[in-house]
Amino acid sequence: MVNVKDKVVIITGAGSGIGKVVAKQFAEKNAKVVCADIKGSEETAKEISDAGGTALAMHLDVSKLDDWYTVKDRTIKEFGEINVLCNIAGISEAVDIVDLVEEDFDRMININLKGTFFGMKVVLPEYLKSGSGKIVNIASLAAHVGLTGLPSYSASKGGVIAMSRQVAVEYAPKNIQINVVSPGIIETPILANNPPEVTKAFTDATPAGRLGKPAELASMVVYLSSEESNFVTGQVIKVDGGWGSK
Ligand SMILES: NC(=O)c1ccc[n+]([C@@H]2O[C@H](COP(=O)([O-])OP(=O)(O)OC[C@H]3O[C@@H](n4cnc5c(N)ncnc54)[C@H](O)[C@@H]3O)[C@@H](O)[C@H]2O)c1
């Protein structure tokens, strides 16, 4: 049994897809959930509250450092501490590198990589004060294998893995655990940004022969946020139906 009861968990990207399902799994296990997103967080928090859970919606643009400090301060004011940060917010864009424009490359890096940097930068001082803490960052299969049309996305997620590994080693002596979950292709709205033929090719290429479900990823995120995983840090766990092991 994975225990996250009464843990205070900030989840970015909680307004949709994987983040929303992660938020609900935490709430079902009696964690106190901060649903942070640039849009949709109110709906997720309401669904959790209506089901008897504890959740607060907070506006957060992960690429804005001021937003992060506001979320941190409000979380501590409302719940007294922060125990877990799940950096799940992200964007994806399929475009050949030759056609990729600088503004779009920067936007990808600013949200997927800099947003993860900001989150870790803001919560780690709180973890040092309290003497413990967990961070789970979301990368992608695209950081491990060459997927068609995803140069900026692959770069952003590769950066998340390298940065997480470095910070995990540095903060392991402080009783802080930082891990990465690398999803394969998961059924969420983000797939709408890919042409249908790309999604079909992804499905066909997955050894499991199907797309993953957000709940199948969420259970790994919750495990890595629990005390049951206290000796696991600096790891990159692929939840991808076997693709990354081909
Ligand atoms: N679905 C997949 O197949 C898949 C595969 C590999 C990795 N991932 C990663 O999983 C994570 C979640 O993706 P998803 O499939 O649930 O996508 P999604 O589009 O359903 O959800 C992404 C969420 O991030 C939020 N977001 C976007 N920009 C933001 C910003 N600047 N600040 C705050 N929130 C912002 C969106 O509002 C949305 O709620 C992403 O990091 C994505 O790269 C997804």
XYZ file of C-alpha atoms and ligand atoms in Angstrom:
290
model
C 0.000 0.000 0.000
C 1.486 3.337 -1.079
C 0.994 5.943 1.654
C 0.729 9.662 0.805
C -1.902 10.486 3.434
C -1.810 14.164 4.486
C 1.138 14.920 2.195
C 0.931 18.379 0.625
C 1.428 17.923 -3.107
C 1.808 20.596 -5.798
C 0.915 19.241 -9.228
C 1.576 21.357 -12.306
C -0.434 20.626 -15.417
C -3.294 19.478 -13.183
C -5.893 21.035 -15.469
C -5.728 18.274 -18.098
C -4.497 14.839 -19.094
C -1.873 13.145 -16.949
C -1.689 15.932 -14.343
C -5.412 15.804 -13.736
C -5.394 12.041 -13.210
C -2.317 12.302 -10.965
C -4.111 14.933 -8.858
C -7.122 12.649 -8.476
C -5.006 9.630 -7.502
C -3.259 11.659 -4.795
C -6.607 12.936 -3.502
C -8.047 9.392 -3.411
C -5.110 8.490 -1.151
C -5.937 11.423 1.157
C -3.148 13.761 0.123
C -3.741 17.533 0.112
C -3.528 18.572 -3.495
C -2.636 21.906 -5.082
C -3.882 21.830 -8.671
C -1.644 24.310 -10.499
C -2.107 25.117 -14.155
C -2.323 27.943 -16.646
C -5.884 26.758 -17.298
C -8.348 24.144 -16.043
C -7.102 23.811 -12.458
C -10.424 25.007 -10.959
C -12.334 22.194 -12.643
C -9.908 19.543 -11.364
C -9.973 20.945 -7.819
C -13.785 21.064 -7.858
C -14.047 17.441 -9.039
C -11.739 16.402 -6.194
C -13.608 18.460 -3.597
C -16.970 17.151 -4.821
C -15.646 13.610 -4.330
C -14.689 14.424 -0.719
C -10.997 15.128 -1.271
C -8.850 18.113 -0.332
C -7.760 20.318 -3.240
C -7.018 23.938 -4.061
C -6.804 25.417 -7.546
C -3.978 27.846 -8.229
C -3.097 29.743 -11.377
C 0.473 29.004 -12.489
C 2.383 29.738 -15.658
C 5.385 27.501 -15.031
C 7.598 29.731 -17.169
C 7.026 32.696 -14.822
C 9.154 32.665 -11.653
C 6.869 35.154 -9.869
C 3.933 32.766 -10.360
C 5.960 30.021 -8.701
C 6.657 32.088 -5.600
C 2.963 32.976 -5.367
C 1.985 29.287 -5.511
C 4.638 28.347 -2.942
C 3.574 31.082 -0.513
C -0.116 30.295 -0.860
C 0.449 26.561 -0.431
C 2.350 27.127 2.803
C -0.279 29.603 4.026
C -3.127 27.146 3.324
C -1.481 23.819 4.203
C 1.568 24.752 6.315
C 4.215 22.909 4.246
C 5.110 21.337 0.899
C 6.049 17.645 0.760
C 5.875 16.784 -2.949
C 6.234 18.638 -6.257
C 5.138 16.946 -9.477
C 6.299 18.915 -12.536
C 3.848 17.637 -15.129
C 2.863 20.746 -17.142
C 4.206 20.621 -20.665
C 3.603 21.369 -24.302
C 4.442 19.463 -27.465
C 4.854 20.478 -31.087
C 5.661 18.322 -34.109
C 7.783 20.172 -36.693
C 10.902 19.395 -38.709
C 14.008 21.139 -37.335
C 14.480 23.075 -40.581
C 10.999 24.580 -40.262
C 11.228 25.150 -36.500
C 11.303 28.887 -35.716
C 13.306 30.382 -32.878
C 10.268 31.704 -30.956
C 8.692 28.243 -30.869
C 11.947 26.611 -29.783
C 12.260 29.146 -26.961
C 8.639 28.630 -25.891
C 9.176 24.847 -25.684
C 12.295 25.254 -23.570
C 10.698 27.933 -21.395
C 7.720 25.770 -20.453
C 9.090 22.213 -20.430
C 12.638 22.793 -19.157
C 12.761 26.219 -17.507
C 9.397 25.567 -15.862
C 10.844 22.426 -14.256
C 13.959 24.356 -13.182
C 11.821 27.071 -11.572
C 9.730 24.524 -9.682
C 12.788 22.809 -8.207
C 14.460 26.145 -7.425
C 11.419 27.351 -5.479
C 10.549 24.227 -3.435
C 14.035 22.969 -2.544
C 14.703 25.685 0.075
C 11.448 24.641 1.784
C 12.562 20.993 1.747
C 15.896 21.965 3.295
C 14.034 23.730 6.108
C 11.702 20.785 6.769
C 14.379 18.112 6.295
C 12.687 16.091 3.549
C 10.843 16.324 0.248
C 10.087 14.679 -3.087
C 10.117 15.898 -6.673
C 8.823 13.926 -9.634
C 9.551 15.394 -13.067
C 7.971 14.242 -16.297
C 10.209 13.644 -19.325
C 9.265 11.606 -22.390
C 10.190 8.675 -24.570
C 11.320 11.436 -26.972
C 14.294 12.041 -24.683
C 15.482 8.438 -25.171
C 14.804 7.616 -28.836
C 14.555 9.695 -32.010
C 10.870 10.357 -32.659
C 9.794 11.969 -35.918
C 9.326 15.746 -35.884
C 10.070 16.510 -32.240
C 13.438 18.339 -32.109
C 12.561 21.041 -29.554
C 10.375 18.740 -27.469
C 13.116 16.067 -27.352
C 15.687 18.690 -26.344
C 13.475 20.038 -23.564
C 12.797 16.595 -22.099
C 16.420 15.474 -22.402
C 17.269 18.566 -20.393
C 14.736 17.633 -17.728
C 16.418 14.227 -17.304
C 19.983 15.591 -17.119
C 19.018 18.384 -14.706
C 17.003 16.044 -12.471
C 19.850 13.541 -12.222
C 22.321 16.270 -11.233
C 20.022 17.792 -8.596
C 19.065 14.368 -7.235
C 22.690 13.470 -6.547
C 23.384 16.865 -4.984
C 20.351 16.739 -2.673
C 20.322 13.023 -1.783
C 22.312 13.638 1.446
C 19.575 16.063 2.532
C 16.881 13.360 2.493
C 15.359 14.783 -0.704
C 14.431 12.409 -3.521
C 14.117 13.520 -7.143
C 13.066 11.151 -9.904
C 11.842 11.305 -13.485
C 9.011 9.418 -15.140
C 9.367 9.087 -18.912
C 6.005 8.311 -20.515
C 5.608 6.566 -23.823
C 2.476 7.490 -25.742
C -0.370 8.140 -23.324
C -3.988 8.871 -24.265
C -4.382 12.568 -23.423
C -5.375 15.801 -25.209
C -1.699 16.587 -25.956
C -1.854 14.018 -28.777
C -4.212 16.350 -30.677
C -1.131 18.422 -31.521
C 0.242 15.538 -33.592
C -1.101 14.599 -37.045
C -3.250 11.397 -36.771
C -0.747 9.401 -38.816
C 1.936 10.216 -36.258
C -0.226 8.979 -33.383
C -1.010 5.780 -35.323
C 2.659 5.178 -36.028
C 3.404 5.678 -32.315
C 0.750 3.120 -31.375
C 2.030 0.583 -33.908
C 5.583 1.058 -32.632
C 4.679 0.393 -28.992
C 5.510 -3.244 -28.111
C 2.431 -3.402 -25.861
C 0.379 -2.670 -29.011
C -1.657 0.126 -27.447
C -1.411 3.605 -25.998
C -0.963 3.982 -22.266
C -3.630 5.262 -19.894
C -2.953 8.305 -17.676
C -3.775 6.206 -14.596
C -0.975 3.769 -15.501
C 1.477 6.652 -15.330
C -0.094 8.310 -12.298
C 0.455 5.252 -10.112
C 4.217 5.489 -10.746
C 4.215 9.210 -9.940
C 2.375 8.552 -6.668
C 4.777 5.741 -5.734
C 7.805 7.989 -6.323
C 6.127 10.603 -4.089
C 5.579 8.196 -1.201
C 7.776 7.134 1.697
C 7.837 3.629 0.216
C 10.295 4.986 -2.387
C 12.620 6.786 0.046
C 15.729 4.930 -1.237
C 14.900 5.668 -4.899
C 16.458 8.865 -6.258
C 18.038 10.096 -9.478
C 16.146 7.465 -11.461
C 14.445 7.710 -14.829
C 11.513 5.288 -14.964
C 10.069 4.591 -18.391
C 6.326 3.936 -18.462
C 6.086 3.276 -22.184
C 4.732 -0.184 -23.001
C 8.288 -1.326 -23.770
C 9.157 1.093 -26.577
C 12.253 2.537 -24.900
C 13.687 -0.971 -24.453
C 13.496 -2.019 -28.122
N 0.510 12.193 -23.467
C 1.672 11.671 -23.874
O 1.709 10.785 -24.741
C 2.956 12.109 -23.249
C 4.123 11.418 -23.594
C 5.322 11.799 -23.035
C 5.360 12.863 -22.157
N 4.224 13.529 -21.851
C 4.331 14.659 -20.931
O 3.374 14.535 -19.894
C 3.014 15.844 -19.435
C 1.511 15.997 -19.418
O 1.046 15.890 -20.742
P -0.451 15.509 -21.092
O -0.388 14.447 -22.108
O -1.246 15.334 -19.891
O -0.868 16.848 -21.871
P -2.116 17.834 -21.700
O -1.995 18.798 -22.840
O -3.372 17.075 -21.530
O -1.785 18.572 -20.328
C -0.738 19.494 -20.226
C -1.124 20.528 -19.185
O -0.052 21.454 -19.052
C -0.624 22.744 -18.929
N 0.325 23.778 -19.332
C 0.806 24.035 -20.564
N 1.602 25.112 -20.514
C 1.622 25.524 -19.231
C 2.279 26.580 -18.552
N 3.064 27.448 -19.198
N 2.100 26.701 -17.230
C 1.299 25.841 -16.548
N 0.637 24.830 -17.134
C 0.810 24.676 -18.471
C -1.830 22.723 -19.845
O -2.740 23.767 -19.532
C -2.379 21.341 -19.575
O -3.310 21.337 -18.514
C 3.727 16.835 -20.357
O 4.910 17.283 -19.737
C 4.049 15.997 -21.561
O 5.168 16.477 -22.282
C 3.026 13.186 -22.380
